Amino acid sequence: MPRPRPFSADRGFSLVELLIALVFIGLLMAGMAKVYQSSLNTFYVSSETISSGRRNRVALDMVYDDLNATGQYLINLTVYPTIIDNNTNPAFYIIPNRPYTGTDVPTAKALGDELYLYLDDALPFEGTLTAPSAGASFAGSSNAERVANKTNLATLDRSFTVTFADASYASMVKDGQYAIFKDQWSPVRIQGSTVNGKTVRFTTVDEPDNEQGLPTGVNAMSKTRHFAGTGTFTNPTITNPSTGGAPVVFVRGGQMVRYSIRPKFLDPSTPTVALPCLIREQGVYNRAGFIADDSLQTIVAENATTFKVYLSGDGGRTWAGVGLTANDFASGWTNGILPQVNTQLAAVGLPSANNTNDANWFRETPVMVRVDLTTRSAVKRTENAAVANTAEYRERVQSLYLVPRHFGLSFK
C-alpha cells in the first residue's frame, strides 16, 4: 500500500504569497512600461528629426536650383533683358524680416525673408523639329528665295511642328512661350499652338529679323538649317529636309520667382490655425511688382518657421543682412543689404557693384548666398520643452551656401 502524502503537500499559494508576487510583477511591469514609453518617445522624436531634416534638404534643393537659375537669360544670349526695372522690381533682391500671421508661431518669431529672382524658365524636356507628315516639305523654292534674300517676309511660312517623347510634354507647351532650336540657339515666340498627342504645331509671332534682336545674319526661320539636325547644314534643302530635325526646348520667358513664408490651412484637426509654410510662387515679370500665377504655386516645406537669406562679397567672412531689423524694400534692401555688400567688396579690394543703378549687378559680381531654413516638428512634445510639464516643438536649422551659377558671369 502506498504511503499517504501529508496534507501540506496539496496546499497552493497563500493570499499573502499571491499579493507579494503581484507587487513584484507590478513593479516589474511599471519599469518595463517606463522603458517602453521612453523608447517610444525616442522613436517619435528621432522620426520627427529625420523627417524635418529630409524636409529641409528637399526645400533647400529647390532653392538651390532656383538660385543657380537666377539671371539665366535664355531668350537672348548676347544682351541683358531691358524690361527689368531696378527701382521697383529688380532681377534679384531680398526683403528681410517680413511678418506673417495666422499661425501659432509667436509674433516675435513670425518673421521671414522674401527672396525674389528673375529667370527664363526652361521646361524640363525637349522635342524634335519634324515635318508635318511623311514626305512633306515646309516650303517651296519661292520661300527659299525669300529666306535667302530676306524679302517679302510677311508671306514666309512661319509654321513649325515639334514631336515629343511623351504626350504629357506636348500638353505643357502654351502660347506665349518661346521655342528655342538648339542647333544654333534660335528663339521664336509661339502662338496658335495646337496639340495632337505627342505633337505640337505652332506659328511664330515675329518675322525673322524682329525676333528678340537676333544677331545680324541669324535667321530664326531658316528651316533648311534647323532640319539638318547634325549641325553641318550641307546636304538638306528646304524642299528636301534632313530626316533628323533640330532639338527644340521650350521656355517661359521673363519669369519672376518669390520664396516666402505664408500661412496655409493644411491640418483638419486645427481648422482655424494655419501652418507656417515656405512657399514658392512664380509669375510673368511685371515692372510694377511681383504678380503670382496661382497655378505655379508650390508648398516647398511645411512647418517652416524662419527663412533667412544673406549675401557676402568677401567670401563668407561677413554676411550682409545679419542683424537688420528693417522689413521693407527701401530700408531693408536698397539702403540695408546692398550698401553692406559694397562695404564687403571694398574690404577685399573688389570694385563696388554699383548695384543701386545696375539691374544686373549680380551678373558682374561673384557674391556668395547663404540660406538658413528653420523648420519645426509636426507636434509639441514634453521632451522638447525646457520647462517641466509643458510641451514645445523641436526646431531644426539647415543652411545652404553657394555662389549661384550666373553670378559673376558677365555679357560684357
Coordinates of C-alpha atoms in Angstrom, one line a residue, residues 3-397:
R3 CA 2.0 5.8 2.0
P4 CA -0.5 8.7 2.1
R5 CA 1.0 12.2 1.4
P6 CA 1.0 14.8 4.1
F7 CA -1.9 17.3 3.9
S8 CA 0.5 20.2 3.5
A9 CA 1.8 18.8 0.1
D10 CA -1.6 19.6 -1.5
R11 CA -1.7 23.2 -0.4
G12 CA -1.5 26.1 -3.0
F13 CA -0.1 29.7 -2.7
S14 CA -1.4 31.6 0.2
L15 CA -3.1 35.0 -0.3
V16 CA -0.1 36.7 1.2
E17 CA 2.2 35.0 -1.3
L18 CA 0.0 36.0 -4.2
L19 CA -0.1 39.6 -3.1
I20 CA 3.7 39.7 -2.8
A21 CA 4.0 38.2 -6.3
L22 CA 1.6 40.7 -7.7
V23 CA 3.6 43.5 -6.1
F24 CA 6.8 42.3 -7.7
I25 CA 5.1 41.8 -11.1
G26 CA 3.6 45.3 -10.8
L27 CA 7.0 46.8 -10.1
L28 CA 8.5 44.9 -13.0
M29 CA 5.7 46.0 -15.4
A30 CA 6.0 49.6 -14.3
G31 CA 9.7 49.6 -15.1
M32 CA 9.1 47.9 -18.4
A33 CA 6.3 50.4 -19.2
K34 CA 8.7 53.2 -18.4
V35 CA 11.3 51.8 -20.7
Y36 CA 8.7 51.2 -23.4
Q37 CA 7.4 54.8 -23.1
S38 CA 10.9 56.1 -23.2
S39 CA 11.7 54.0 -26.3
L40 CA 8.5 55.1 -28.0
N41 CA 9.2 58.8 -27.3
T42 CA 12.8 58.4 -28.6
F43 CA 11.4 56.8 -31.7
Y44 CA 8.9 59.6 -32.3
V45 CA 11.5 62.3 -31.7
S46 CA 14.0 60.6 -33.9
S47 CA 11.4 60.1 -36.7
E48 CA 10.4 63.8 -36.5
T49 CA 14.0 64.9 -36.5
I50 CA 14.8 62.8 -39.6
S51 CA 11.6 64.0 -41.3
S52 CA 12.4 67.6 -40.5
G53 CA 16.0 67.1 -41.9
R54 CA 14.6 65.5 -45.0
R55 CA 12.1 68.2 -45.5
N56 CA 14.8 70.9 -45.1
R57 CA 17.0 69.2 -47.7
V58 CA 14.2 68.9 -50.2
A59 CA 13.3 72.6 -49.7
L60 CA 17.0 73.7 -49.9
D61 CA 17.5 71.7 -53.1
M62 CA 14.7 73.6 -54.7
V63 CA 16.0 76.9 -53.5
Y64 CA 19.5 75.8 -54.8
D65 CA 18.1 75.1 -58.3
D66 CA 16.4 78.4 -58.5
L67 CA 19.4 80.4 -57.2
N68 CA 21.5 78.7 -59.9
A69 CA 18.9 79.7 -62.5
T70 CA 18.8 83.4 -61.3
G71 CA 20.0 85.6 -64.2
Q72 CA 19.6 82.7 -66.6
Y73 CA 18.8 84.7 -69.8
L74 CA 17.9 82.2 -72.5
I75 CA 15.9 84.2 -74.9
N76 CA 18.9 86.3 -75.9
L77 CA 22.4 85.1 -75.1
T78 CA 24.1 88.4 -76.1
V79 CA 22.0 91.1 -74.4
Y80 CA 20.6 91.6 -70.9
P81 CA 16.8 91.9 -70.7
T82 CA 15.8 95.6 -71.0
I83 CA 12.4 95.1 -69.3
I84 CA 13.8 94.9 -65.7
D85 CA 13.3 98.0 -63.5
N86 CA 15.9 98.1 -60.8
N87 CA 14.0 100.7 -58.7
T88 CA 10.7 98.8 -58.5
N89 CA 11.3 95.2 -59.2
P90 CA 15.0 94.2 -59.6
A91 CA 16.1 90.9 -61.1
F92 CA 17.4 89.7 -57.7
Y93 CA 16.6 91.1 -54.3
I94 CA 15.8 90.3 -50.7
I95 CA 13.2 91.9 -48.4
P96 CA 14.2 90.9 -44.8
N97 CA 12.0 90.3 -41.8
R98 CA 8.6 90.2 -43.4
P99 CA 6.0 89.3 -40.7
Y100 CA 3.4 86.6 -41.2
T101 CA 0.2 86.0 -39.2
G102 CA -2.5 83.3 -38.8
T103 CA -0.3 80.6 -37.2
D104 CA 0.6 79.7 -33.7
V105 CA 4.2 81.0 -34.1
P106 CA 4.8 83.8 -31.5
T107 CA 4.7 87.2 -33.1
A108 CA 8.3 88.0 -32.2
K109 CA 9.4 84.9 -34.2
A110 CA 6.9 85.0 -37.0
L111 CA 9.4 86.7 -39.4
G112 CA 10.9 85.5 -42.6
D113 CA 12.8 87.0 -45.6
E114 CA 11.3 87.2 -49.0
L115 CA 13.6 86.2 -51.9
Y116 CA 12.9 87.4 -55.4
L117 CA 14.7 86.3 -58.6
Y118 CA 14.3 86.7 -62.4
L119 CA 15.0 83.9 -64.9
D120 CA 13.9 82.5 -68.2
D121 CA 12.4 79.2 -67.1
A122 CA 13.2 76.3 -69.4
L123 CA 10.7 73.4 -69.3
P124 CA 12.3 70.1 -68.3
F125 CA 12.1 68.3 -71.6
E126 CA 12.8 68.8 -75.3
G127 CA 11.3 67.8 -78.6
T128 CA 12.4 67.4 -82.2
L129 CA 11.5 69.5 -85.2
T130 CA 9.7 67.3 -87.7
A131 CA 7.8 67.6 -91.0
P132 CA 4.0 67.8 -90.6
S133 CA 3.6 64.5 -92.5
A134 CA 5.7 61.8 -94.1
G135 CA 7.5 63.2 -97.2
A136 CA 6.0 66.7 -96.8
S137 CA 8.1 69.8 -97.1
F138 CA 7.6 73.1 -95.4
A139 CA 8.2 75.5 -98.3
G140 CA 8.8 75.7 -102.0
S141 CA 11.6 77.3 -103.9
S142 CA 9.9 80.7 -103.7
N143 CA 10.1 80.6 -99.9
A144 CA 13.7 79.5 -100.1
E145 CA 14.4 82.6 -102.2
R146 CA 12.6 84.7 -99.7
V147 CA 14.7 83.3 -96.9
A148 CA 17.9 83.9 -98.8
N149 CA 17.0 87.5 -99.8
K150 CA 15.0 88.4 -96.7
T151 CA 12.3 89.8 -98.9
N152 CA 8.6 89.6 -98.6
L153 CA 9.0 88.2 -95.1
A154 CA 5.3 88.6 -94.3
T155 CA 4.4 85.7 -96.6
L156 CA 7.2 83.4 -95.3
D157 CA 6.0 80.1 -93.9
R158 CA 6.4 80.5 -90.1
S159 CA 4.7 77.3 -89.0
F160 CA 6.6 74.5 -87.2
T161 CA 5.8 71.1 -85.9
V162 CA 7.6 69.5 -82.9
T163 CA 7.4 65.9 -81.7
F164 CA 8.0 64.8 -78.1
A165 CA 8.7 61.5 -76.4
D166 CA 5.5 61.7 -74.4
A167 CA 2.1 63.4 -74.8
S168 CA 2.3 65.0 -71.4
Y169 CA 5.2 67.0 -72.6
A170 CA 3.3 68.3 -75.6
S171 CA 0.4 69.4 -73.3
M172 CA 2.7 71.7 -71.4
V173 CA 3.5 73.8 -74.5
K174 CA 1.5 77.0 -74.4
D175 CA 1.1 80.2 -76.4
G176 CA 3.4 83.0 -75.3
Q177 CA 6.3 80.6 -74.6
Y178 CA 9.5 80.5 -76.6
A179 CA 10.7 77.7 -78.8
I180 CA 14.5 77.6 -79.0
F181 CA 16.2 75.5 -81.7
K182 CA 19.3 74.1 -80.0
D183 CA 21.3 73.7 -83.2
Q184 CA 22.1 77.5 -83.2
W185 CA 20.1 78.7 -80.3
S186 CA 17.5 80.5 -82.3
P187 CA 14.4 81.6 -80.2
V188 CA 11.0 82.2 -81.6
R189 CA 7.9 83.2 -79.7
I190 CA 4.9 80.9 -80.3
Q191 CA 1.3 81.5 -81.0
G192 CA -1.6 79.4 -82.3
S193 CA -0.3 76.2 -80.8
T194 CA -2.3 73.0 -81.3
V195 CA -1.6 69.7 -79.6
N196 CA -2.2 66.4 -81.2
G197 CA -0.9 63.5 -79.0
K198 CA 2.9 63.8 -78.9
T199 CA 3.0 66.6 -81.5
V200 CA 2.6 70.3 -81.2
R201 CA 2.2 72.6 -84.3
F202 CA 2.6 76.4 -83.9
T203 CA 3.4 79.6 -85.8
T204 CA 5.8 82.3 -84.7
V205 CA 4.8 85.8 -83.6
D206 CA 7.5 87.9 -85.2
E207 CA 9.3 87.9 -88.5
P208 CA 12.9 86.6 -88.5
D209 CA 14.9 89.8 -88.1
N210 CA 12.5 91.1 -85.5
E211 CA 12.7 88.1 -83.2
Q212 CA 14.3 89.3 -79.9
G213 CA 17.1 91.2 -81.5
L214 CA 18.9 88.2 -83.0
P215 CA 22.5 88.9 -84.2
T216 CA 22.9 90.1 -87.8
G217 CA 22.8 87.2 -90.3
V218 CA 21.0 84.8 -88.0
N219 CA 17.6 83.9 -89.4
A220 CA 15.4 82.0 -87.0
M221 CA 13.1 80.9 -89.8
S222 CA 15.7 79.0 -91.9
K223 CA 14.1 75.6 -91.8
T224 CA 16.9 74.3 -94.0
R225 CA 19.3 74.9 -91.2
H226 CA 17.1 73.6 -88.4
F227 CA 16.2 70.4 -90.3
A228 CA 19.8 69.4 -90.8
G229 CA 20.0 68.1 -87.3
T230 CA 23.7 67.3 -87.4
G231 CA 24.9 70.9 -87.4
T232 CA 26.6 70.6 -90.8
F233 CA 23.8 72.0 -92.9
T234 CA 25.4 71.0 -96.2
N235 CA 23.1 68.4 -97.8
P236 CA 19.5 69.3 -96.8
T237 CA 17.4 71.9 -98.7
I238 CA 14.1 73.5 -97.9
T239 CA 12.3 71.2 -100.3
N240 CA 14.3 68.2 -99.2
P241 CA 15.0 68.4 -95.5
S242 CA 17.1 66.1 -93.5
T243 CA 15.3 63.3 -91.6
G244 CA 16.9 64.4 -88.3
G245 CA 15.4 67.8 -87.2
A246 CA 16.9 70.2 -84.6
P247 CA 16.2 69.5 -80.9
V248 CA 13.8 72.1 -79.5
V249 CA 13.4 73.4 -75.9
F250 CA 10.5 75.5 -74.7
V251 CA 11.0 78.4 -72.3
R252 CA 8.7 80.5 -70.2
G253 CA 10.4 83.8 -70.8
G254 CA 10.8 86.6 -68.2
Q255 CA 9.7 84.8 -65.1
M256 CA 9.8 86.1 -61.6
V257 CA 10.0 83.7 -58.6
R258 CA 9.4 84.5 -54.9
Y259 CA 10.2 82.5 -51.8
S260 CA 8.4 83.5 -48.6
I261 CA 6.7 82.1 -45.5
R262 CA 2.9 82.0 -45.8
P263 CA 0.1 80.6 -43.6
K264 CA -1.6 77.5 -45.1
F265 CA -4.6 75.6 -43.6
L266 CA -3.4 72.1 -44.1
D267 CA -4.3 70.3 -40.8
P268 CA -8.0 69.4 -40.5
S269 CA -7.6 68.9 -36.7
T270 CA -6.9 72.6 -36.3
P271 CA -9.1 74.3 -39.0
T272 CA -8.7 77.8 -37.5
V273 CA -4.9 77.7 -37.1
A274 CA -2.7 77.7 -40.2
L275 CA 0.7 76.1 -40.6
P276 CA 3.7 78.3 -41.5
C277 CA 4.9 77.0 -44.9
L278 CA 7.7 78.0 -47.2
I279 CA 6.0 78.9 -50.5
R280 CA 7.5 79.1 -54.0
E281 CA 5.5 81.4 -56.3
Q282 CA 6.1 82.2 -59.9
G283 CA 4.6 84.6 -62.4
V284 CA 5.4 86.6 -65.5
Y285 CA 7.7 89.5 -64.7
N286 CA 6.0 92.9 -64.2
R287 CA 7.9 96.1 -63.8
A288 CA 5.3 97.3 -61.2
G289 CA 6.0 94.4 -58.8
F290 CA 5.6 90.7 -58.3
I291 CA 2.3 89.1 -59.5
A292 CA 1.9 85.4 -58.8
D293 CA 0.4 82.8 -61.1
D294 CA -1.6 80.6 -58.7
S295 CA -1.2 77.6 -61.0
L296 CA 2.6 77.7 -60.4
Q297 CA 2.5 78.0 -56.6
T298 CA 4.3 75.2 -54.7
I299 CA 4.5 74.4 -50.9
V300 CA 8.2 73.8 -50.5
A301 CA 8.2 73.0 -46.8
E302 CA 5.5 72.7 -44.1
N303 CA 6.1 73.9 -40.6
A304 CA 8.8 76.3 -41.8
T305 CA 9.1 79.0 -39.1
T306 CA 12.0 81.1 -40.4
F307 CA 13.5 81.7 -43.8
K308 CA 16.6 83.9 -43.9
V309 CA 18.8 84.9 -46.9
Y310 CA 22.2 86.6 -46.6
L311 CA 24.8 87.8 -49.1
S312 CA 28.6 88.0 -48.8
G313 CA 31.0 89.9 -51.1
D314 CA 34.1 88.9 -49.0
G315 CA 34.0 85.2 -49.3
G316 CA 31.8 84.5 -46.3
R317 CA 33.8 86.4 -43.7
T318 CA 30.8 88.7 -43.1
W319 CA 27.1 88.5 -44.1
A320 CA 25.0 91.4 -45.4
G321 CA 21.6 91.3 -43.7
V322 CA 22.6 89.8 -40.4
G323 CA 21.2 91.9 -37.6
L324 CA 19.0 94.0 -39.8
T325 CA 15.6 94.9 -38.3
A326 CA 14.2 96.7 -41.4
N327 CA 11.4 94.9 -43.2
D328 CA 10.7 96.8 -46.4
F329 CA 12.3 97.3 -49.8
A330 CA 13.9 100.7 -49.3
S331 CA 15.4 100.3 -45.9
G332 CA 15.9 96.5 -46.0
W333 CA 17.3 96.1 -49.5
T334 CA 18.3 99.4 -51.1
N335 CA 19.7 101.1 -48.0
G336 CA 20.4 98.0 -46.0
I337 CA 21.8 94.9 -47.7
L338 CA 23.2 96.5 -50.8
P339 CA 25.4 99.0 -49.0
Q340 CA 26.7 96.2 -46.8
V341 CA 27.6 94.2 -49.9
N342 CA 29.6 97.1 -51.3
T343 CA 31.4 97.5 -48.0
Q344 CA 32.4 93.9 -48.1
L345 CA 33.6 94.2 -51.7
A346 CA 35.7 97.2 -50.8
A347 CA 37.2 95.4 -47.8
V348 CA 38.7 92.7 -50.1
G349 CA 39.8 95.1 -52.8
L350 CA 37.0 94.4 -55.3
P351 CA 35.1 97.1 -57.2
S352 CA 31.7 98.2 -55.9
A353 CA 28.9 96.5 -57.7
N354 CA 27.0 99.8 -58.4
N355 CA 24.0 97.8 -57.5
T356 CA 21.6 100.7 -57.0
N357 CA 21.7 101.6 -60.7
D358 CA 22.5 98.3 -62.5
A359 CA 19.6 95.8 -62.7
N360 CA 22.1 93.0 -63.5
W361 CA 24.8 93.9 -61.0
F362 CA 24.9 90.4 -59.6
R363 CA 25.9 89.1 -63.1
E364 CA 29.1 91.1 -62.7
T365 CA 29.8 90.2 -59.1
P366 CA 30.6 86.7 -57.6
V367 CA 28.5 87.2 -54.5
M368 CA 28.0 84.3 -52.1
V369 CA 24.5 83.5 -51.0
R370 CA 23.6 81.9 -47.7
V371 CA 20.1 80.5 -46.9
D372 CA 19.0 79.4 -43.4
L373 CA 15.8 77.4 -43.2
T374 CA 14.2 76.6 -39.8
T375 CA 11.5 74.0 -39.6
R376 CA 9.8 72.5 -36.6
S377 CA 8.3 69.1 -35.7
A378 CA 4.7 68.4 -36.5
V379 CA 3.6 68.2 -32.9
K380 CA 4.6 69.6 -29.5
R381 CA 6.2 67.2 -27.0
T382 CA 7.3 67.4 -23.4
E383 CA 10.7 66.1 -24.4
N384 CA 11.3 69.3 -26.4
A385 CA 10.5 71.7 -23.5
A386 CA 12.9 73.3 -21.1
V387 CA 10.1 73.8 -18.6
A388 CA 8.6 70.8 -16.8
N389 CA 5.0 69.8 -17.6
T390 CA 5.0 71.8 -20.8
A391 CA 5.2 70.8 -24.5
E392 CA 7.1 72.5 -27.3
Y393 CA 8.1 72.0 -30.9
R394 CA 11.6 70.7 -31.8
E395 CA 13.2 73.1 -34.3
R396 CA 15.9 72.3 -36.8
V397 CA 18.0 74.7 -38.8

